[in-house]
Tab-separated table of C-alpha atoms and ligand atoms in Angstrom:
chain	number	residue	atom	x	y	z
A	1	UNK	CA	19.555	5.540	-14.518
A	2	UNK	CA	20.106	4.026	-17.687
A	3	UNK	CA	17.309	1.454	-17.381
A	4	UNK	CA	13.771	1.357	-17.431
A	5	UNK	CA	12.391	-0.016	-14.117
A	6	UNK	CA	9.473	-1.843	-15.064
A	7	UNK	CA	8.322	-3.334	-11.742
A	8	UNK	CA	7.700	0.406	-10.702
A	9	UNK	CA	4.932	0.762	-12.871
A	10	UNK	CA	3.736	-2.719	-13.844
A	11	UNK	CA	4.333	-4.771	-10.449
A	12	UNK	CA	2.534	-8.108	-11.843
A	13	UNK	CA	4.792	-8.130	-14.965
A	14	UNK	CA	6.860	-11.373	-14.720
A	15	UNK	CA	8.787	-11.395	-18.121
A	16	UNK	CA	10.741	-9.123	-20.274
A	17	UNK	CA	12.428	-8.426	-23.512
A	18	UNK	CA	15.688	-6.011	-23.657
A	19	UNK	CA	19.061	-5.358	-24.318
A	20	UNK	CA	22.027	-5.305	-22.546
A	21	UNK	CA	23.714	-2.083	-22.635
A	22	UNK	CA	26.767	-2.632	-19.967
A	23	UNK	CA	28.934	-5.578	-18.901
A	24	UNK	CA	30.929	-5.455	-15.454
A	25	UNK	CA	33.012	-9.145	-14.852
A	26	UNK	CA	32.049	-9.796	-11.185
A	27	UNK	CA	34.450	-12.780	-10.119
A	28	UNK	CA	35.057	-15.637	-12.386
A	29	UNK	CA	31.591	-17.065	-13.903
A	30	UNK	CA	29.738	-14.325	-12.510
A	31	UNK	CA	28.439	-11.128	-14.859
A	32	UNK	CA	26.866	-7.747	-13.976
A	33	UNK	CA	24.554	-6.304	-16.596
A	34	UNK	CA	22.820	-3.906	-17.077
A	35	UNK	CA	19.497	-3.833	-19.434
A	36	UNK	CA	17.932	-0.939	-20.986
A	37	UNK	CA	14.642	-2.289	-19.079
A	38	UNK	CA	13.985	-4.744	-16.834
A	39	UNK	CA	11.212	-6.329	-14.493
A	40	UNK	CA	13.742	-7.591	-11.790
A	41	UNK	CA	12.924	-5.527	-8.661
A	42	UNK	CA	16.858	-4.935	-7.299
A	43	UNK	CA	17.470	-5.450	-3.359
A	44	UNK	CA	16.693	-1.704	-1.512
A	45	UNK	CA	13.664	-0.270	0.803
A	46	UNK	CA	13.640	-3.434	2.773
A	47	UNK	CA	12.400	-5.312	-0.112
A	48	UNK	CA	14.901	-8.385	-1.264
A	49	UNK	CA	15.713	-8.819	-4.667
A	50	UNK	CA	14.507	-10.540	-7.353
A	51	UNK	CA	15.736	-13.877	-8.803
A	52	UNK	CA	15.065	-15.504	-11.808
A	53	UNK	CA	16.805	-16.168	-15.248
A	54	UNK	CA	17.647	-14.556	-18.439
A	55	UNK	CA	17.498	-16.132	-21.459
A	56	UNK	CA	19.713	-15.191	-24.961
A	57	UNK	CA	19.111	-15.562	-28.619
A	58	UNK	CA	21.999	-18.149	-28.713
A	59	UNK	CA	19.807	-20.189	-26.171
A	60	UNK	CA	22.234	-19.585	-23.364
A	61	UNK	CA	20.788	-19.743	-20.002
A	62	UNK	CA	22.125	-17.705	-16.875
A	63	UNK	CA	20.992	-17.755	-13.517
A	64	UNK	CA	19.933	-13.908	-11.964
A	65	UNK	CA	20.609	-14.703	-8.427
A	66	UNK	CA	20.969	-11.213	-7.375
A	67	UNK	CA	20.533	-7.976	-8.435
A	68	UNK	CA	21.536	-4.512	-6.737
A	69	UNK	CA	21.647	-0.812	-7.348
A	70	UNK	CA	24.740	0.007	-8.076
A	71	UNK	CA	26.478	3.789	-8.690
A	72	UNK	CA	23.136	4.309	-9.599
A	73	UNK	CA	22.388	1.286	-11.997
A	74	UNK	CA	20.254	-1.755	-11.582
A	75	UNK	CA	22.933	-4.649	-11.673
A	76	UNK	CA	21.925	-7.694	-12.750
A	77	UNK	CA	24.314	-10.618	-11.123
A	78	UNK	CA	24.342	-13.732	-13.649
A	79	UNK	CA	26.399	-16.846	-13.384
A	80	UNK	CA	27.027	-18.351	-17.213
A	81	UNK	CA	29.203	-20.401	-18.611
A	82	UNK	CA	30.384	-17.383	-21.173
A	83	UNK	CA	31.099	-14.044	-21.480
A	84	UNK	CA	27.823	-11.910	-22.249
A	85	UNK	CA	28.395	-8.935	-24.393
A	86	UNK	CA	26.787	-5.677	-24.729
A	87	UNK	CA	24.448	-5.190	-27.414
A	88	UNK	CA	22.536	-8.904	-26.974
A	89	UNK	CA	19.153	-9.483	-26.965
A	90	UNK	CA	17.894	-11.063	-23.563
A	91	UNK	CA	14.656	-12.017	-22.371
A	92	UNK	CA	14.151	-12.085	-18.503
A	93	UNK	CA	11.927	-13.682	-16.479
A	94	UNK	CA	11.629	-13.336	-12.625
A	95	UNK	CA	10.187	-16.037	-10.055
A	96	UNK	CA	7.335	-15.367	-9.214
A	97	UNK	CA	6.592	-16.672	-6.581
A	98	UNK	CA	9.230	-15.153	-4.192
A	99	UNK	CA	8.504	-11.938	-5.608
A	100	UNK	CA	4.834	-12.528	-4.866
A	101	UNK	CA	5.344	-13.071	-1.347
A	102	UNK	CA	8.076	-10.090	-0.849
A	103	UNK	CA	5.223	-7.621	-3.038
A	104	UNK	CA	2.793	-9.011	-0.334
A	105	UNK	CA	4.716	-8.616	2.603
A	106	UNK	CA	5.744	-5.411	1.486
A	107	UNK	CA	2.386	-3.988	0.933
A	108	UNK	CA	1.495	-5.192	4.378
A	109	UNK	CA	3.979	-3.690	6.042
A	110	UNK	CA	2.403	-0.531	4.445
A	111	UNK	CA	-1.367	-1.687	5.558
A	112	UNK	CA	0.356	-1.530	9.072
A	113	UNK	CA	1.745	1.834	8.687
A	114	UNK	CA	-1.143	3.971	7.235
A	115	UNK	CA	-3.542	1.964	10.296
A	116	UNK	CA	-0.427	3.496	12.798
A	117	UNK	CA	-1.218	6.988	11.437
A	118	UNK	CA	-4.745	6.652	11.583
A	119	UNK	CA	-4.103	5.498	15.423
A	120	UNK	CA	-2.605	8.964	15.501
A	121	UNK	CA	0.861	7.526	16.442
A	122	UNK	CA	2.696	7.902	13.178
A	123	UNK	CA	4.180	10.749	11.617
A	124	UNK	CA	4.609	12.378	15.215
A	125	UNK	CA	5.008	10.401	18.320
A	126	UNK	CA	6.294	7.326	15.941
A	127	UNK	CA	8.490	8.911	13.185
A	128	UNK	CA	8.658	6.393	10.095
A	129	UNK	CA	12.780	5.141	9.837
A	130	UNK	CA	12.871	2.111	7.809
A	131	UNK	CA	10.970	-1.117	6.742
A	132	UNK	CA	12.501	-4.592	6.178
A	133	UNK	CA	9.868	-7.371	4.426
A	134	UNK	CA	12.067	-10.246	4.124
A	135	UNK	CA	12.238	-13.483	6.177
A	136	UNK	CA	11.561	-11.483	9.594
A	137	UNK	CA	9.332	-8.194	8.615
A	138	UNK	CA	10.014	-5.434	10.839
A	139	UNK	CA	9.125	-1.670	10.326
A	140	UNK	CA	11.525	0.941	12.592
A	141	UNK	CA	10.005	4.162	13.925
A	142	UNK	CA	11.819	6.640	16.067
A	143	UNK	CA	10.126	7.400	19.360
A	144	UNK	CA	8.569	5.279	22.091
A	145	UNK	CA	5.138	4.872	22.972
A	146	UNK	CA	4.200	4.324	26.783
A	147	UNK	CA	0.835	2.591	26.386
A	148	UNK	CA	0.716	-0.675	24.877
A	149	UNK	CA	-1.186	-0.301	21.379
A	150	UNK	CA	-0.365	-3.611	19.917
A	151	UNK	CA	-4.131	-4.988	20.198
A	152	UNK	CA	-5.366	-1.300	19.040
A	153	UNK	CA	-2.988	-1.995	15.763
A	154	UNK	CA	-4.472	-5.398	15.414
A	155	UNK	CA	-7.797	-3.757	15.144
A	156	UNK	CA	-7.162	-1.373	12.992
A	157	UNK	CA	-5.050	-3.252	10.610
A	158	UNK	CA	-7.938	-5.734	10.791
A	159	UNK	CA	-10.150	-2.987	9.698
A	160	UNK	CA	-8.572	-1.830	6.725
A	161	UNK	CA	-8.173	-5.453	5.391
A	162	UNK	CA	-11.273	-6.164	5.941
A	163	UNK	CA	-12.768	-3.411	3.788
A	164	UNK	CA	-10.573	-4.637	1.133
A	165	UNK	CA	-9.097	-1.258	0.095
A	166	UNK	CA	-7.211	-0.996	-3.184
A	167	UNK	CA	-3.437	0.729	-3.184
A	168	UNK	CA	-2.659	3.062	-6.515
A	169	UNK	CA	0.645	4.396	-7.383
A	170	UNK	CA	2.213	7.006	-9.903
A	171	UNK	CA	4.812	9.120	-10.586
A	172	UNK	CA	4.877	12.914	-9.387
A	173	UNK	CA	6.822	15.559	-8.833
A	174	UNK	CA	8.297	15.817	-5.228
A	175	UNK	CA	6.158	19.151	-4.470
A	176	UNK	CA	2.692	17.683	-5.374
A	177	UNK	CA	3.853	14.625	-3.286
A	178	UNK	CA	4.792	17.301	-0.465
A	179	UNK	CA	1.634	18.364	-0.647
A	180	UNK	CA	-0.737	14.999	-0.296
A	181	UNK	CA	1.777	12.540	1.572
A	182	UNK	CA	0.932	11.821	5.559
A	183	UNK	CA	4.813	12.167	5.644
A	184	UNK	CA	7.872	12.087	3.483
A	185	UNK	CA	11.084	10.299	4.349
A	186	UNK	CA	14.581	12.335	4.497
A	187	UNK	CA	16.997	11.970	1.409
A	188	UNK	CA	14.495	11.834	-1.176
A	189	UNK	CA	15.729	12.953	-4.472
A	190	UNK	CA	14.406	16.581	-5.894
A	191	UNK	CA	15.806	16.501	-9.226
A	192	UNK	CA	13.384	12.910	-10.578
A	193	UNK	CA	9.778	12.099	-10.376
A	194	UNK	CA	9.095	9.848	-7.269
A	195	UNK	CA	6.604	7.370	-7.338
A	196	UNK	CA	3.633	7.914	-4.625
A	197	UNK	CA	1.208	5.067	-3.126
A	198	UNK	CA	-2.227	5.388	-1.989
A	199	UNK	CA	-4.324	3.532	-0.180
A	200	UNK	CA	-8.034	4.487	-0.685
A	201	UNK	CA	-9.961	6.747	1.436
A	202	UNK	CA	-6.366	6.402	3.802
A	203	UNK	CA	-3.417	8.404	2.550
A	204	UNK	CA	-0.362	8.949	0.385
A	205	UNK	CA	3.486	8.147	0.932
A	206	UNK	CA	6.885	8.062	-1.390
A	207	UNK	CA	7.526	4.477	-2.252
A	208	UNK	CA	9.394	2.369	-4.774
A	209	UNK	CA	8.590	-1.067	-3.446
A	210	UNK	CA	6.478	-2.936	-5.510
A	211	UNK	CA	2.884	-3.304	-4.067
A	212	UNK	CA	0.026	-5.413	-4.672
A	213	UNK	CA	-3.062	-4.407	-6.270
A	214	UNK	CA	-5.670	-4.597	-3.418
A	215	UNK	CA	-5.377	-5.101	0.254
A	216	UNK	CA	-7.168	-8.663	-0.616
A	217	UNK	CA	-4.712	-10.288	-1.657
A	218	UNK	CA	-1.971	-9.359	1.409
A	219	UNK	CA	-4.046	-12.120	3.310
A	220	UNK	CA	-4.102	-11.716	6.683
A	221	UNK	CA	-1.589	-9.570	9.086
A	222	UNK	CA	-0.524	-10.651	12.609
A	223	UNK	CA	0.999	-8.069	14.852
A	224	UNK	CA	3.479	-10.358	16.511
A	225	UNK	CA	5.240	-8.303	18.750
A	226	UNK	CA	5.719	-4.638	19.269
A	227	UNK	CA	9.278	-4.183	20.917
A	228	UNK	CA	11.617	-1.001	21.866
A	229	UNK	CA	15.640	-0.396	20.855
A	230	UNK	CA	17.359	2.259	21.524
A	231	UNK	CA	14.810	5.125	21.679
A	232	UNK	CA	12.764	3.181	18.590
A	233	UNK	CA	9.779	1.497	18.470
A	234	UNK	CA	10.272	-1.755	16.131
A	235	UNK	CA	6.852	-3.376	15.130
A	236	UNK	CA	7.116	-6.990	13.812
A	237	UNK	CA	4.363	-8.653	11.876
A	238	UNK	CA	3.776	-11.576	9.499
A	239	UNK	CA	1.488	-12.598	6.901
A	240	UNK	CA	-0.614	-16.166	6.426
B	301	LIG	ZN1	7.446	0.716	0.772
């Protein structure tokens, strides 16, 4: 990857300055570009993407109203009212406020997870599939539980909020990760440093969402309903 993913390391940084190394036309009035850094967290792990707007030297203003990975590349989806070129100076800046809420959800859909495996449910009997934190958060496991656990997941989930717990993250090389995570998903790239989250005194998992500092500020978690598909167990939950 050509750019340097900011949000990975530095979740709370809002604004940017970069370049623009590549320039893909889209469909008419809409740009792909990719930066040689950028703080706009791109659509992927159930997370949505970022908006927000870049800004260039000429004072041109263009709306970032999506942005993917792509081949491999964090595209950046502007609408402006010229061509940009490769080689300008940009400065981004991402809004806040819906990335707030998806960092939060996010992170709480983690809070949920690490309380499932202290239940003793997940990696096993619930095997960890997929996570979506948009408008309706959902996390996927495969398996089925027979008892109903949803007001022992309340509890727990409860718990850990309550002692305010504080999530950490870096990157490491897939073996050490191997060697501390509760459970790794399949497809995870050998060949690049992954990034690993903790949650204190809990456990350690492969991530690249971006997560919020302490288990404080993800509010408080409802287990709304805990529902089976298809031989998997889907556990839906939202945040206040
Ligand atoms: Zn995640």
């Amino acid at each position: 990857m050509k750019t340097d993913p900011i949000y990975l390391q530095e979740p709370y940084e809002t604004h940017m300055e970069g370049q623009i190394l590549t320039v893909i036309a889209d469909q008419p009035g809409v740009w792909r570009l990719i930066l040689d850094r950028t703080v706009f967290y791109p659509m992927g792990g159930g997370q949505p993407t970022d908006q927000g707007k870049i800004t260039f030297t000429d004072g041109t203003e263009a709306d970032v109203f999506q942005v993917q990975l792509k081949d491999g590349e964090i595209n950046h989806f502007v609408k402006m009212g010229r061509e940009p070129q490769p080689g300008e100076q940009v400065k981004g800046s991402i809004d806040w406020d819906r990335r707030y809420k998806h960092m939060r959800l996010h992170s709480a859909g983690h809070v949920v997870d690490f309380a499932l495996h202290l239940l003793g449910y997940s990696p096993n009997r619930l095997k960890p599939l997929k996570g979506d934190h948009g408008k309706k958060p959902v996390i996927t496991y495969g398996g089925t539980i027979e008892e109903d656990f949803k007001a022992a997941l309340q509890t727990k989930t409860d718990e850990l909020l309550n002692k305010n717990l504080k999530f950490s993250w870096g990157f490491k090389p897939l073996e050490e990760i191997q060697k501390n995570a509760i459970y790794l998903q399949p497809g995870l790239p050998a060949n690049k440093p992954l990034r690993a989250l903790s949650l204190e005194g809990v456990g350690t998992v492969a991530d690249g969402g971006t997560i919020v500092k302490s288990t404080e500020e993800i509010g408080k978690i409802t287990i709304t309903a805990i529902e089976t598909k298809e031989g998997n167990t889907l556990i839906k939950y939202v945040i206040e």
